[in-house]
mmCIF file of C-alpha atoms in Angstrom:
data_model
loop_
_atom_site.group_PDB
_atom_site.id
_atom_site.type_symbol
_atom_site.label_atom_id
_atom_site.label_comp_id
_atom_site.label_asym_id
_atom_site.label_seq_id
_atom_site.Cartn_x
_atom_site.Cartn_y
_atom_site.Cartn_z
ATOM 1 C CA UNK A 1 89.788 162.553 145.645
ATOM 2 C CA UNK A 2 88.646 165.553 143.855
ATOM 3 C CA UNK A 3 85.691 167.453 144.879
ATOM 4 C CA UNK A 4 84.760 167.292 140.847
ATOM 5 C CA UNK A 5 84.734 164.265 140.958
ATOM 6 C CA UNK A 6 80.446 162.216 140.493
ATOM 7 C CA UNK A 7 79.434 161.749 144.066
ATOM 8 C CA UNK A 8 78.617 158.186 143.510
ATOM 9 C CA UNK A 9 82.742 157.330 142.598
ATOM 10 C CA UNK A 10 83.284 158.421 146.923
ATOM 11 C CA UNK A 11 80.721 155.233 147.882
ATOM 12 C CA UNK A 12 82.311 152.801 144.441
ATOM 13 C CA UNK A 13 85.866 154.066 146.130
ATOM 14 C CA UNK A 14 85.575 153.097 149.785
ATOM 15 C CA UNK A 15 82.930 150.710 149.337
ATOM 16 C CA UNK A 16 85.275 148.676 147.311
ATOM 17 C CA UNK A 17 88.881 149.129 149.440
ATOM 18 C CA UNK A 18 86.385 147.653 152.550
ATOM 19 C CA UNK A 19 86.004 144.473 149.879
ATOM 20 C CA UNK A 20 89.459 144.394 148.914
ATOM 21 C CA UNK A 21 90.628 144.170 152.861
ATOM 22 C CA UNK A 22 88.173 142.164 153.959
ATOM 23 C CA UNK A 23 86.404 144.518 155.926
ATOM 24 C CA UNK A 24 82.961 143.981 153.635
ATOM 25 C CA UNK A 25 84.152 139.144 153.425
ATOM 26 C CA UNK A 26 82.549 137.177 150.955
ATOM 27 C CA UNK A 27 78.669 137.256 151.797
ATOM 28 C CA UNK A 28 78.164 139.930 153.602
ATOM 29 C CA UNK A 29 75.504 142.623 152.749
ATOM 30 C CA UNK A 30 75.975 145.633 151.283
ATOM 31 C CA UNK A 31 74.343 148.262 153.191
ATOM 32 C CA UNK A 32 70.122 149.682 150.991
ATOM 33 C CA UNK A 33 70.364 152.281 148.576
ATOM 34 C CA UNK A 34 68.421 154.497 151.512
ATOM 35 C CA UNK A 35 71.416 153.720 154.346
ATOM 36 C CA UNK A 36 74.633 154.793 151.978
ATOM 37 C CA UNK A 37 72.330 158.057 151.168
ATOM 38 C CA UNK A 38 72.326 158.751 154.853
ATOM 39 C CA UNK A 39 75.505 157.553 155.071
ATOM 40 C CA UNK A 40 77.682 159.574 152.463
ATOM 41 C CA UNK A 41 75.166 162.255 152.011
ATOM 42 C CA UNK A 42 74.184 161.787 148.836
ATOM 43 C CA UNK A 43 70.977 161.499 146.436
ATOM 44 C CA UNK A 44 69.238 157.893 145.776
ATOM 45 C CA UNK A 45 70.173 158.382 141.692
ATOM 46 C CA UNK A 46 73.923 158.098 143.200
ATOM 47 C CA UNK A 47 73.441 155.095 145.997
ATOM 48 C CA UNK A 48 71.561 153.765 142.622
ATOM 49 C CA UNK A 49 74.955 154.275 140.686
ATOM 50 C CA UNK A 50 77.489 153.210 142.567
ATOM 51 C CA UNK A 51 75.451 149.467 143.511
ATOM 52 C CA UNK A 52 75.157 149.393 139.658
ATOM 53 C CA UNK A 53 78.932 150.392 139.336
ATOM 54 C CA UNK A 54 80.406 147.371 141.538
ATOM 55 C CA UNK A 55 77.714 144.902 140.336
ATOM 56 C CA UNK A 56 79.717 145.601 137.166
ATOM 57 C CA UNK A 57 82.855 145.656 138.403
ATOM 58 C CA UNK A 58 82.132 141.604 139.873
ATOM 59 C CA UNK A 59 82.746 142.539 143.507
ATOM 60 C CA UNK A 60 79.058 143.118 144.162
ATOM 61 C CA UNK A 61 75.890 140.285 143.925
ATOM 62 C CA UNK A 62 72.277 141.297 144.201
ATOM 63 C CA UNK A 63 69.662 139.378 145.123
ATOM 64 C CA UNK A 64 65.771 140.467 144.394
ATOM 65 C CA UNK A 65 64.143 141.638 147.258
ATOM 66 C CA UNK A 66 66.927 141.003 149.723
ATOM 67 C CA UNK A 67 69.518 143.302 148.200
ATOM 68 C CA UNK A 68 73.210 143.206 147.073
ATOM 69 C CA UNK A 69 76.493 140.952 149.056
ATOM 70 C CA UNK A 70 79.556 140.491 148.531
ATOM 71 C CA UNK A 71 80.466 137.833 145.607
ATOM 72 C CA UNK A 72 82.565 135.661 146.657
ATOM 73 C CA UNK A 73 85.713 134.812 145.429
ATOM 74 C CA UNK A 74 86.005 131.721 143.796
ATOM 75 C CA UNK A 75 89.636 129.523 144.208
ATOM 76 C CA UNK A 76 91.800 129.951 141.201
ATOM 77 C CA UNK A 77 91.983 125.972 139.629
ATOM 78 C CA UNK A 78 95.539 125.823 137.810
ATOM 79 C CA UNK A 79 95.195 124.999 134.662
ATOM 80 C CA UNK A 80 98.290 123.449 132.923
ATOM 81 C CA UNK A 81 99.020 123.537 129.321
ATOM 82 C CA UNK A 82 102.182 120.700 129.081
ATOM 83 C CA UNK A 83 101.430 117.408 128.635
ATOM 84 C CA UNK A 84 102.591 113.835 127.553
ATOM 85 C CA UNK A 85 99.544 112.553 127.114
ATOM 86 C CA UNK A 86 97.161 113.415 124.212
ATOM 87 C CA UNK A 87 94.117 113.643 126.583
ATOM 88 C CA UNK A 88 90.256 113.594 124.517
ATOM 89 C CA UNK A 89 89.792 116.501 127.516
ATOM 90 C CA UNK A 90 92.863 118.499 129.473
ATOM 91 C CA UNK A 91 90.383 119.769 131.106
ATOM 92 C CA UNK A 92 88.707 116.753 132.734
ATOM 93 C CA UNK A 93 92.753 115.852 133.085
ATOM 94 C CA UNK A 94 93.323 119.802 135.281
ATOM 95 C CA UNK A 95 90.257 119.029 137.881
ATOM 96 C CA UNK A 96 90.580 114.989 138.440
ATOM 97 C CA UNK A 97 93.485 116.072 140.899
ATOM 98 C CA UNK A 98 90.500 118.598 142.576
ATOM 99 C CA UNK A 99 87.383 115.418 142.735
ATOM 100 C CA UNK A 100 85.300 117.191 140.052
ATOM 101 C CA UNK A 101 83.096 115.612 137.828
ATOM 102 C CA UNK A 102 83.576 116.550 134.588
ATOM 103 C CA UNK A 103 80.601 116.125 131.557
ATOM 104 C CA UNK A 104 80.684 117.960 128.618
ATOM 105 C CA UNK A 105 77.985 117.545 125.632
ATOM 106 C CA UNK A 106 80.079 118.359 121.697
ATOM 107 C CA UNK A 107 78.348 118.324 118.564
ATOM 108 C CA UNK A 108 80.387 117.867 115.091
ATOM 109 C CA UNK A 109 79.493 119.654 111.711
ATOM 110 C CA UNK A 110 80.534 121.174 108.302
ATOM 111 C CA UNK A 111 81.504 124.093 107.565
ATOM 112 C CA UNK A 112 83.811 126.305 105.763
ATOM 113 C CA UNK A 113 87.529 128.612 107.069
ATOM 114 C CA UNK A 114 86.042 131.407 107.827
ATOM 115 C CA UNK A 115 89.512 134.158 107.062
ATOM 116 C CA UNK A 116 90.792 133.938 110.246
ATOM 117 C CA UNK A 117 90.579 130.550 110.888
ATOM 118 C CA UNK A 118 91.959 130.326 107.208
ATOM 119 C CA UNK A 119 94.668 131.935 107.968
ATOM 120 C CA UNK A 120 95.424 130.032 111.198
ATOM 121 C CA UNK A 121 95.144 126.721 108.903
ATOM 122 C CA UNK A 122 97.584 128.195 106.402
ATOM 123 C CA UNK A 123 93.871 127.221 104.140
ATOM 124 C CA UNK A 124 92.155 129.430 101.453
ATOM 125 C CA UNK A 125 88.961 131.271 102.446
ATOM 126 C CA UNK A 126 86.047 129.607 102.351
ATOM 127 C CA UNK A 127 88.063 125.801 102.621
ATOM 128 C CA UNK A 128 85.397 123.347 104.175
ATOM 129 C CA UNK A 129 86.515 122.293 107.141
ATOM 130 C CA UNK A 130 85.147 120.002 110.387
ATOM 131 C CA UNK A 131 84.293 121.985 113.212
ATOM 132 C CA UNK A 132 82.860 120.810 116.669
ATOM 133 C CA UNK A 133 81.742 122.669 119.245
ATOM 134 C CA UNK A 134 82.324 121.818 123.388
ATOM 135 C CA UNK A 135 80.406 123.023 126.204
ATOM 136 C CA UNK A 136 82.475 121.407 129.390
ATOM 137 C CA UNK A 137 80.332 121.865 132.673
ATOM 138 C CA UNK A 138 81.850 121.329 136.497
ATOM 139 C CA UNK A 139 79.741 119.681 138.653
ATOM 140 C CA UNK A 140 76.713 120.552 136.503
ATOM 141 C CA UNK A 141 77.982 124.433 136.217
ATOM 142 C CA UNK A 142 79.187 125.360 132.600
ATOM 143 C CA UNK A 143 83.225 126.932 133.083
ATOM 144 C CA UNK A 144 84.385 126.738 129.211
ATOM 145 C CA UNK A 145 83.581 127.134 125.984
ATOM 146 C CA UNK A 146 85.725 125.227 123.054
ATOM 147 C CA UNK A 147 85.459 125.311 118.968
ATOM 148 C CA UNK A 148 88.377 123.783 117.007
ATOM 149 C CA UNK A 149 88.411 123.064 113.716
ATOM 150 C CA UNK A 150 90.420 120.863 111.466
ATOM 151 C CA UNK A 151 90.567 120.945 106.938
ATOM 152 C CA UNK A 152 87.492 117.858 105.700
ATOM 153 C CA UNK A 153 90.623 116.011 104.228
ATOM 154 C CA UNK A 154 91.572 115.186 107.684
ATOM 155 C CA UNK A 155 88.389 115.047 109.913
ATOM 156 C CA UNK A 156 86.269 112.192 108.825
ATOM 157 C CA UNK A 157 83.103 113.400 107.311
ATOM 158 C CA UNK A 158 80.685 113.824 109.960
ATOM 159 C CA UNK A 159 76.915 113.220 108.691
ATOM 160 C CA UNK A 160 75.022 115.562 106.595
ATOM 161 C CA UNK A 161 72.775 116.898 110.145
ATOM 162 C CA UNK A 162 74.978 118.324 113.103
ATOM 163 C CA UNK A 163 75.579 115.358 115.753
ATOM 164 C CA UNK A 164 76.095 116.146 119.086
ATOM 165 C CA UNK A 165 76.863 113.758 121.642
ATOM 166 C CA UNK A 166 77.834 113.399 125.507
ATOM 167 C CA UNK A 167 79.609 111.942 127.849
ATOM 168 C CA UNK A 168 83.895 110.167 127.879
ATOM 169 C CA UNK A 169 83.281 109.486 124.617
ATOM 170 C CA UNK A 170 83.767 110.720 121.208
ATOM 171 C CA UNK A 171 86.071 111.770 119.125
ATOM 172 C CA UNK A 172 89.704 111.043 119.877
ATOM 173 C CA UNK A 173 92.714 113.563 120.534
ATOM 174 C CA UNK A 174 94.200 116.002 117.897
ATOM 175 C CA UNK A 175 97.423 114.232 118.207
ATOM 176 C CA UNK A 176 95.624 110.863 118.384
ATOM 177 C CA UNK A 177 93.363 111.410 114.711
ATOM 178 C CA UNK A 178 96.115 113.240 113.107
ATOM 179 C CA UNK A 179 98.181 109.988 113.397
ATOM 180 C CA UNK A 180 95.661 107.755 111.785
ATOM 181 C CA UNK A 181 96.052 110.305 109.267
ATOM 182 C CA UNK A 182 99.342 109.586 108.761
ATOM 183 C CA UNK A 183 100.961 112.779 110.470
ATOM 184 C CA UNK A 184 103.091 113.118 113.630
ATOM 185 C CA UNK A 185 101.770 116.367 115.692
ATOM 186 C CA UNK A 186 105.359 118.413 116.202
ATOM 187 C CA UNK A 187 104.277 121.869 117.616
ATOM 188 C CA UNK A 188 101.658 122.762 119.787
ATOM 189 C CA UNK A 189 101.025 126.951 119.685
ATOM 190 C CA UNK A 190 98.789 128.465 122.053
ATOM 191 C CA UNK A 191 98.511 132.608 122.533
ATOM 192 C CA UNK A 192 96.304 133.697 125.580
ATOM 193 C CA UNK A 193 94.332 136.501 125.924
ATOM 194 C CA UNK A 194 91.889 137.690 128.815
ATOM 195 C CA UNK A 195 88.358 140.188 126.733
ATOM 196 C CA UNK A 196 85.478 140.867 127.267
ATOM 197 C CA UNK A 197 83.110 138.264 126.969
ATOM 198 C CA UNK A 198 80.502 138.049 124.223
ATOM 199 C CA UNK A 199 76.767 137.998 124.706
ATOM 200 C CA UNK A 200 76.314 133.713 123.975
ATOM 201 C CA UNK A 201 80.027 132.609 125.609
ATOM 202 C CA UNK A 202 78.317 135.627 128.687
ATOM 203 C CA UNK A 203 74.882 132.981 128.441
ATOM 204 C CA UNK A 204 76.234 130.101 127.823
ATOM 205 C CA UNK A 205 79.093 130.431 130.243
ATOM 206 C CA UNK A 206 76.910 132.088 133.048
ATOM 207 C CA UNK A 207 79.248 134.553 133.693
ATOM 208 C CA UNK A 208 78.462 137.150 136.878
ATOM 209 C CA UNK A 209 78.792 141.052 135.439
ATOM 210 C CA UNK A 210 82.137 142.091 135.291
ATOM 211 C CA UNK A 211 83.546 139.081 134.584
ATOM 212 C CA UNK A 212 85.901 138.343 131.516
ATOM 213 C CA UNK A 213 86.987 135.545 129.946
ATOM 214 C CA UNK A 214 90.057 133.744 129.030
ATOM 215 C CA UNK A 215 90.525 133.003 125.389
ATOM 216 C CA UNK A 216 93.210 130.305 125.180
ATOM 217 C CA UNK A 217 94.121 130.605 120.988
ATOM 218 C CA UNK A 218 95.695 126.786 120.321
ATOM 219 C CA UNK A 219 96.576 125.757 116.576
ATOM 220 C CA UNK A 220 98.464 121.978 116.050
ATOM 221 C CA UNK A 221 100.849 121.806 114.039
ATOM 222 C CA UNK A 222 102.272 118.666 112.199
ATOM 223 C CA UNK A 223 105.962 120.078 110.931
ATOM 224 C CA UNK A 224 105.235 123.542 109.196
ATOM 225 C CA UNK A 225 101.479 122.334 108.619
ATOM 226 C CA UNK A 226 98.741 123.614 110.671
ATOM 227 C CA UNK A 227 96.256 119.852 111.156
ATOM 228 C CA UNK A 228 94.165 121.584 113.427
ATOM 229 C CA UNK A 229 93.341 124.780 115.293
ATOM 230 C CA UNK A 230 91.160 125.588 118.575
ATOM 231 C CA UNK A 231 89.529 128.462 120.037
ATOM 232 C CA UNK A 232 89.039 127.768 123.946
ATOM 233 C CA UNK A 233 86.688 130.241 126.341
ATOM 234 C CA UNK A 234 86.807 130.167 130.321
ATOM 235 C CA UNK A 235 85.913 132.148 132.885
ATOM 236 C CA UNK A 236 88.520 134.680 133.908
ATOM 237 C CA UNK A 237 87.529 134.354 137.083
ATOM 238 C CA UNK A 238 87.883 130.161 137.783
ATOM 239 C CA UNK A 239 91.215 129.791 135.999
ATOM 240 C CA UNK A 240 94.554 130.700 135.810
ATOM 241 C CA UNK A 241 96.830 128.903 132.812
ATOM 242 C CA UNK A 242 99.767 127.242 134.026
ATOM 243 C CA UNK A 243 102.867 126.460 131.414
ATOM 244 C CA UNK A 244 105.645 124.612 132.301
ATOM 245 C CA UNK A 245 108.427 125.681 129.924
ATOM 246 C CA UNK A 246 111.256 123.553 129.501
ATOM 247 C CA UNK A 247 114.940 124.772 129.810
ATOM 248 C CA UNK A 248 117.277 124.144 126.855
ATOM 249 C CA UNK A 249 120.671 124.337 127.599
#
């Protein structure tokens, strides 16, 4: 490291290396600020800044009155994006083999399409849509947010007031809902990216500092007509997206 680099980076680089190679395993106590100042020959400001950087990277967590600890590394759960059935809660189907109990709350309401949603549904801007918001919990911990949008002429109108519901019952899956409207879903298109969570997402999913989210933009099409589009947001340190791709002859 160049001598002109800020002194706190020496601490960050050394502790990061120890965390990554396992010298400091998950749950290990990180040296206190006073210990860091003596060990690395730096001031308290540099030690404090180094701990903030490591916390922002999601490598350590602070506990009031106790100190900083190496953050446990969650096992990434695979989310399979190829399904033969129209499950009304795909996350629950993915986590069922692991014995995980998934519950969710959902809210259905009338709305109008923003410019982005209108483009995805090929509607005019501010066209009427039915919007659903879902919050999924795994063993009581929030793990996924989902927002879906359907043209109002394809979705049963919700009541004038937003309607919350909870549990495994409620709305049918998209394919079943479209079949009831006389449409056959022929294609599902997904786009996956990672990004920094928005403040409301960080709060809803109870995300630690330094953790990004996986954002899946999914659209159901019947022929060339988009009939539903959704944004699925989940913690990036808990899941990995797995695709099954058929090989065409």
